[in-house]
């Protein structure tokens, strides 16, 4: 190693350390411990906590769902004007594709004993307007293939009136039976209560 390298190496390390200290000072407000000017340390009266962005205490609305008790989406029964007035709620349920599923806000409350900053009850966005009532697609398809001539598939889906007609005609002499299997596979025959198929995990 040459004499120049012996001089340059410690000098380079010292300069990198100085740059590191200057960056830390710009981010955290300088070496005197003063907070940055753009940080607002506020006391929240509802939780008695002071917000400090460098502490582990976060806004209540930022907490993951494991720490929240959220209500079910509000059912507005197709009332679009009520949704526009409230700003949230479900006017329709379900949908076969992602684009068809309506997204809404729900009321969430932080579990007792969880420390956070801000209101402990708030609206959280990103909940799909989907409900499950125990209808499984594969189970219904098996019923339709094996016992469709007795209307078992339509009984399970809640279409009682047409199920009785299908039972009395023995699946429309087989024609109705085949049509319902095709309707199930193509997504045209769904639960009568407009609930979604329960997914398998």
Short mmCIF file of N, CA and C in Angstrom, two decimals, residues 93-192:
data_model
loop_
_atom_site.label_atom_id
_atom_site.label_comp_id
_atom_site.label_asym_id
_atom_site.label_seq_id
_atom_site.Cartn_x
_atom_site.Cartn_y
_atom_site.Cartn_z
N UNK A 93 -74.77 -6.05 -3.58
CA UNK A 93 -73.89 -7.05 -2.97
C UNK A 93 -73.31 -7.97 -4.03
N UNK A 94 -72.11 -8.43 -3.77
CA UNK A 94 -71.50 -9.46 -4.60
C UNK A 94 -70.99 -8.95 -5.92
N UNK A 95 -70.75 -9.88 -6.81
CA UNK A 95 -70.18 -9.61 -8.12
C UNK A 95 -69.22 -10.73 -8.50
N UNK A 96 -69.26 -11.13 -9.75
CA UNK A 96 -68.41 -12.22 -10.21
C UNK A 96 -66.97 -11.76 -10.45
N UNK A 97 -66.79 -10.51 -10.86
CA UNK A 97 -65.47 -9.98 -11.17
C UNK A 97 -65.10 -8.90 -10.15
N UNK A 98 -63.79 -8.63 -10.06
CA UNK A 98 -63.31 -7.62 -9.12
C UNK A 98 -63.93 -6.25 -9.40
N UNK A 99 -64.07 -5.90 -10.68
CA UNK A 99 -64.60 -4.60 -11.05
C UNK A 99 -66.06 -4.46 -10.65
N UNK A 100 -66.78 -5.57 -10.51
CA UNK A 100 -68.20 -5.53 -10.19
C UNK A 100 -68.47 -5.39 -8.68
N UNK A 101 -67.46 -5.64 -7.86
CA UNK A 101 -67.65 -5.61 -6.41
C UNK A 101 -67.54 -4.17 -5.92
N UNK A 102 -68.55 -3.75 -5.19
CA UNK A 102 -68.57 -2.40 -4.63
C UNK A 102 -67.71 -2.35 -3.36
N UNK A 103 -66.95 -1.27 -3.22
CA UNK A 103 -66.08 -1.08 -2.05
C UNK A 103 -66.67 0.04 -1.19
N UNK A 104 -66.65 -0.16 0.13
CA UNK A 104 -67.25 0.82 1.02
C UNK A 104 -66.40 1.00 2.27
N UNK A 105 -66.80 1.97 3.08
CA UNK A 105 -66.19 2.19 4.39
C UNK A 105 -67.06 1.55 5.46
N UNK A 106 -66.43 1.17 6.56
CA UNK A 106 -67.15 0.64 7.71
C UNK A 106 -66.65 1.34 8.97
N UNK A 107 -67.47 1.29 10.02
CA UNK A 107 -67.10 1.89 11.30
C UNK A 107 -66.23 0.90 12.07
N UNK A 108 -65.04 1.34 12.47
CA UNK A 108 -64.11 0.51 13.23
C UNK A 108 -63.79 1.17 14.56
N UNK A 109 -63.57 0.33 15.56
CA UNK A 109 -63.20 0.81 16.90
C UNK A 109 -62.00 0.02 17.37
N UNK A 110 -61.04 0.73 17.98
CA UNK A 110 -59.82 0.09 18.48
C UNK A 110 -60.15 -0.73 19.72
N UNK A 111 -59.58 -1.93 19.81
CA UNK A 111 -59.79 -2.77 20.98
C UNK A 111 -59.28 -2.07 22.24
N UNK A 112 -59.94 -2.31 23.39
CA UNK A 112 -59.46 -1.73 24.65
C UNK A 112 -58.05 -2.24 24.96
N UNK A 113 -57.24 -1.36 25.53
CA UNK A 113 -55.88 -1.72 25.89
C UNK A 113 -54.85 -1.46 24.81
N UNK A 114 -55.30 -1.13 23.59
CA UNK A 114 -54.38 -0.81 22.49
C UNK A 114 -54.13 0.70 22.50
N UNK A 115 -52.88 1.10 22.61
CA UNK A 115 -52.52 2.51 22.65
C UNK A 115 -52.29 3.02 21.23
N UNK A 116 -52.94 4.16 20.92
CA UNK A 116 -52.76 4.78 19.62
C UNK A 116 -53.11 6.25 19.75
N UNK A 117 -52.85 7.01 18.70
CA UNK A 117 -53.10 8.44 18.71
C UNK A 117 -54.30 8.76 17.83
N UNK A 118 -55.20 9.64 18.30
CA UNK A 118 -56.35 10.06 17.52
C UNK A 118 -57.63 9.39 17.96
N UNK A 119 -58.68 9.58 17.19
CA UNK A 119 -59.99 9.02 17.52
C UNK A 119 -59.94 7.49 17.49
N UNK A 120 -60.52 6.87 18.50
CA UNK A 120 -60.51 5.41 18.59
C UNK A 120 -61.66 4.79 17.80
N UNK A 121 -62.61 5.59 17.36
CA UNK A 121 -63.69 5.14 16.49
C UNK A 121 -63.64 5.97 15.21
N UNK A 122 -63.62 5.30 14.07
CA UNK A 122 -63.42 6.00 12.81
C UNK A 122 -63.94 5.15 11.66
N UNK A 123 -64.02 5.74 10.48
CA UNK A 123 -64.40 5.03 9.26
C UNK A 123 -63.13 4.53 8.57
N UNK A 124 -63.13 3.26 8.20
CA UNK A 124 -61.98 2.68 7.50
C UNK A 124 -62.44 2.20 6.13
N UNK A 125 -61.69 2.54 5.11
CA UNK A 125 -62.06 2.24 3.73
C UNK A 125 -61.50 0.88 3.31
N UNK A 126 -62.04 0.37 2.19
CA UNK A 126 -61.49 -0.83 1.57
C UNK A 126 -62.23 -2.11 1.85
N UNK A 127 -63.47 -2.04 2.35
CA UNK A 127 -64.24 -3.25 2.63
C UNK A 127 -65.14 -3.58 1.43
N UNK A 128 -65.08 -4.81 0.92
CA UNK A 128 -65.94 -5.18 -0.20
C UNK A 128 -67.37 -5.44 0.26
N UNK A 129 -68.32 -5.12 -0.59
CA UNK A 129 -69.73 -5.39 -0.30
C UNK A 129 -70.03 -6.85 -0.66
N UNK A 130 -69.56 -7.73 0.18
CA UNK A 130 -69.71 -9.17 -0.02
C UNK A 130 -70.22 -9.79 1.27
N UNK A 131 -71.17 -10.70 1.13
CA UNK A 131 -71.64 -11.44 2.31
C UNK A 131 -71.69 -12.93 1.97
N UNK A 132 -71.42 -13.73 2.98
CA UNK A 132 -71.41 -15.18 2.83
C UNK A 132 -72.47 -15.79 3.73
N UNK A 133 -73.28 -16.67 3.17
CA UNK A 133 -74.32 -17.35 3.94
C UNK A 133 -74.21 -18.87 3.85
N UNK A 134 -73.00 -19.35 3.62
CA UNK A 134 -72.78 -20.80 3.66
C UNK A 134 -73.06 -21.53 2.36
N UNK A 135 -73.05 -20.84 1.24
CA UNK A 135 -73.27 -21.49 -0.07
C UNK A 135 -71.92 -21.81 -0.70
N UNK A 136 -71.68 -23.09 -0.95
CA UNK A 136 -70.43 -23.55 -1.56
C UNK A 136 -70.70 -23.98 -2.99
N UNK A 137 -69.91 -23.46 -3.92
CA UNK A 137 -70.15 -23.73 -5.34
C UNK A 137 -69.97 -25.20 -5.67
N UNK A 138 -68.88 -25.80 -5.20
CA UNK A 138 -68.60 -27.20 -5.55
C UNK A 138 -69.69 -28.11 -5.00
N UNK A 139 -70.11 -27.87 -3.75
CA UNK A 139 -71.18 -28.69 -3.16
C UNK A 139 -72.47 -28.56 -3.95
N UNK A 140 -72.82 -27.32 -4.32
CA UNK A 140 -74.05 -27.10 -5.09
C UNK A 140 -73.95 -27.75 -6.47
N UNK A 141 -72.77 -27.72 -7.09
CA UNK A 141 -72.60 -28.34 -8.40
C UNK A 141 -72.76 -29.86 -8.31
N UNK A 142 -72.25 -30.46 -7.23
CA UNK A 142 -72.42 -31.91 -7.04
C UNK A 142 -73.90 -32.25 -6.87
N UNK A 143 -74.61 -31.43 -6.07
CA UNK A 143 -76.05 -31.64 -5.92
C UNK A 143 -76.76 -31.52 -7.26
N UNK A 144 -76.34 -30.55 -8.06
CA UNK A 144 -77.00 -30.32 -9.34
C UNK A 144 -76.78 -31.48 -10.30
N UNK A 145 -75.58 -32.05 -10.30
CA UNK A 145 -75.27 -33.15 -11.21
C UNK A 145 -75.95 -34.45 -10.75
N UNK A 146 -75.90 -34.73 -9.45
CA UNK A 146 -76.41 -36.01 -8.95
C UNK A 146 -77.90 -35.98 -8.62
N UNK A 147 -78.37 -34.87 -8.03
CA UNK A 147 -79.77 -34.81 -7.58
C UNK A 147 -80.52 -33.64 -8.19
N UNK A 148 -80.02 -33.14 -9.32
CA UNK A 148 -80.66 -32.00 -9.96
C UNK A 148 -82.08 -32.29 -10.45
N UNK A 149 -82.36 -33.53 -10.79
CA UNK A 149 -83.71 -33.87 -11.28
C UNK A 149 -84.75 -33.76 -10.16
N UNK A 150 -84.30 -33.73 -8.89
CA UNK A 150 -85.20 -33.52 -7.75
C UNK A 150 -85.22 -32.06 -7.29
N UNK A 151 -84.49 -31.20 -7.98
CA UNK A 151 -84.45 -29.78 -7.61
C UNK A 151 -83.62 -29.48 -6.38
N UNK A 152 -82.73 -30.41 -6.00
CA UNK A 152 -81.95 -30.23 -4.78
C UNK A 152 -81.05 -29.00 -4.86
N UNK A 153 -80.49 -28.71 -6.04
CA UNK A 153 -79.61 -27.55 -6.19
C UNK A 153 -80.36 -26.25 -5.94
N UNK A 154 -81.58 -26.15 -6.47
CA UNK A 154 -82.35 -24.93 -6.29
C UNK A 154 -82.89 -24.80 -4.87
N UNK A 155 -83.19 -25.92 -4.23
CA UNK A 155 -83.57 -25.87 -2.81
C UNK A 155 -82.42 -25.31 -1.98
N UNK A 156 -81.20 -25.78 -2.25
CA UNK A 156 -80.03 -25.32 -1.49
C UNK A 156 -79.75 -23.83 -1.71
N UNK A 157 -80.02 -23.34 -2.89
CA UNK A 157 -79.76 -21.93 -3.20
C UNK A 157 -80.88 -21.00 -2.76
N UNK A 158 -81.99 -21.56 -2.30
CA UNK A 158 -83.09 -20.73 -1.82
C UNK A 158 -84.14 -20.40 -2.85
N UNK A 159 -84.05 -20.98 -4.05
CA UNK A 159 -85.07 -20.77 -5.08
C UNK A 159 -86.18 -21.81 -4.88
N UNK A 160 -86.98 -21.63 -3.83
CA UNK A 160 -87.93 -22.67 -3.43
C UNK A 160 -89.02 -22.89 -4.47
N UNK A 161 -89.56 -21.82 -5.02
CA UNK A 161 -90.66 -21.95 -5.98
C UNK A 161 -90.28 -22.76 -7.21
N UNK A 162 -89.16 -22.40 -7.82
CA UNK A 162 -88.73 -23.13 -9.01
C UNK A 162 -88.22 -24.52 -8.64
N UNK A 163 -87.73 -24.68 -7.41
CA UNK A 163 -87.27 -26.00 -6.98
C UNK A 163 -88.43 -26.98 -6.89
N UNK A 164 -89.59 -26.51 -6.41
CA UNK A 164 -90.77 -27.38 -6.33
C UNK A 164 -91.21 -27.76 -7.74
N UNK A 165 -91.19 -26.79 -8.65
CA UNK A 165 -91.56 -27.08 -10.03
C UNK A 165 -90.61 -28.08 -10.68
N UNK A 166 -89.35 -27.95 -10.36
CA UNK A 166 -88.36 -28.88 -10.90
C UNK A 166 -88.54 -30.27 -10.31
N UNK A 167 -88.92 -30.34 -9.04
CA UNK A 167 -89.15 -31.63 -8.39
C UNK A 167 -90.37 -32.34 -8.99
N UNK A 168 -91.45 -31.59 -9.19
CA UNK A 168 -92.69 -32.20 -9.70
C UNK A 168 -92.55 -32.66 -11.15
N UNK A 169 -91.69 -32.00 -11.92
CA UNK A 169 -91.51 -32.39 -13.33
C UNK A 169 -90.28 -33.28 -13.53
N UNK A 170 -89.67 -33.71 -12.40
CA UNK A 170 -88.45 -34.52 -12.47
C UNK A 170 -87.39 -33.86 -13.35
N UNK A 171 -87.13 -32.59 -13.00
CA UNK A 171 -86.10 -31.85 -13.72
C UNK A 171 -86.52 -31.49 -15.13
N UNK A 172 -87.82 -31.24 -15.32
CA UNK A 172 -88.28 -30.91 -16.67
C UNK A 172 -87.97 -32.01 -17.65
N UNK A 173 -88.19 -33.27 -17.17
CA UNK A 173 -87.89 -34.47 -17.96
C UNK A 173 -86.42 -34.50 -18.41
N UNK A 174 -85.55 -33.95 -17.54
CA UNK A 174 -84.12 -33.99 -17.81
C UNK A 174 -83.57 -32.75 -18.47
N UNK A 175 -84.43 -31.99 -19.14
CA UNK A 175 -83.95 -30.79 -19.86
C UNK A 175 -83.56 -29.69 -18.88
N UNK A 176 -84.46 -29.44 -17.92
CA UNK A 176 -84.21 -28.42 -16.89
C UNK A 176 -82.98 -28.80 -16.06
N UNK A 177 -82.84 -30.06 -15.81
CA UNK A 177 -81.70 -30.59 -15.05
C UNK A 177 -80.38 -30.20 -15.72
N UNK A 178 -80.27 -30.44 -17.04
CA UNK A 178 -79.05 -30.13 -17.79
C UNK A 178 -78.83 -28.62 -17.87
N UNK A 179 -79.94 -27.87 -18.07
CA UNK A 179 -79.83 -26.41 -18.19
C UNK A 179 -79.29 -25.80 -16.89
N UNK A 180 -79.75 -26.30 -15.74
CA UNK A 180 -79.28 -25.76 -14.47
C UNK A 180 -77.80 -26.05 -14.22
N UNK A 181 -77.34 -27.21 -14.66
CA UNK A 181 -75.90 -27.49 -14.54
C UNK A 181 -75.10 -26.48 -15.37
N UNK A 182 -75.59 -26.19 -16.58
CA UNK A 182 -74.90 -25.21 -17.43
C UNK A 182 -74.97 -23.82 -16.81
N UNK A 183 -76.14 -23.45 -16.24
CA UNK A 183 -76.28 -22.14 -15.60
C UNK A 183 -75.35 -21.99 -14.40
N UNK A 184 -75.17 -23.07 -13.65
CA UNK A 184 -74.26 -23.02 -12.50
C UNK A 184 -72.82 -22.80 -12.94
N UNK A 185 -72.41 -23.55 -13.93
CA UNK A 185 -71.02 -23.48 -14.39
C UNK A 185 -70.71 -22.11 -15.00
N UNK A 186 -71.67 -21.52 -15.70
CA UNK A 186 -71.45 -20.23 -16.35
C UNK A 186 -71.71 -19.04 -15.43
N UNK A 187 -72.12 -19.29 -14.19
CA UNK A 187 -72.33 -18.22 -13.23
C UNK A 187 -73.65 -17.51 -13.35
N UNK A 188 -74.63 -18.12 -14.01
CA UNK A 188 -75.97 -17.51 -14.17
C UNK A 188 -76.93 -17.94 -13.08
N UNK A 189 -76.63 -18.99 -12.35
CA UNK A 189 -77.49 -19.46 -11.25
C UNK A 189 -76.74 -19.24 -9.95
N UNK A 190 -77.23 -18.31 -9.14
CA UNK A 190 -76.56 -17.90 -7.91
C UNK A 190 -77.52 -18.01 -6.73
N UNK A 191 -77.02 -17.88 -5.49
CA UNK A 191 -77.91 -17.92 -4.33
C UNK A 191 -78.99 -16.85 -4.40
N UNK A 192 -80.19 -17.20 -3.92
CA UNK A 192 -81.32 -16.30 -4.00
C UNK A 192 -81.15 -15.07 -3.11
#
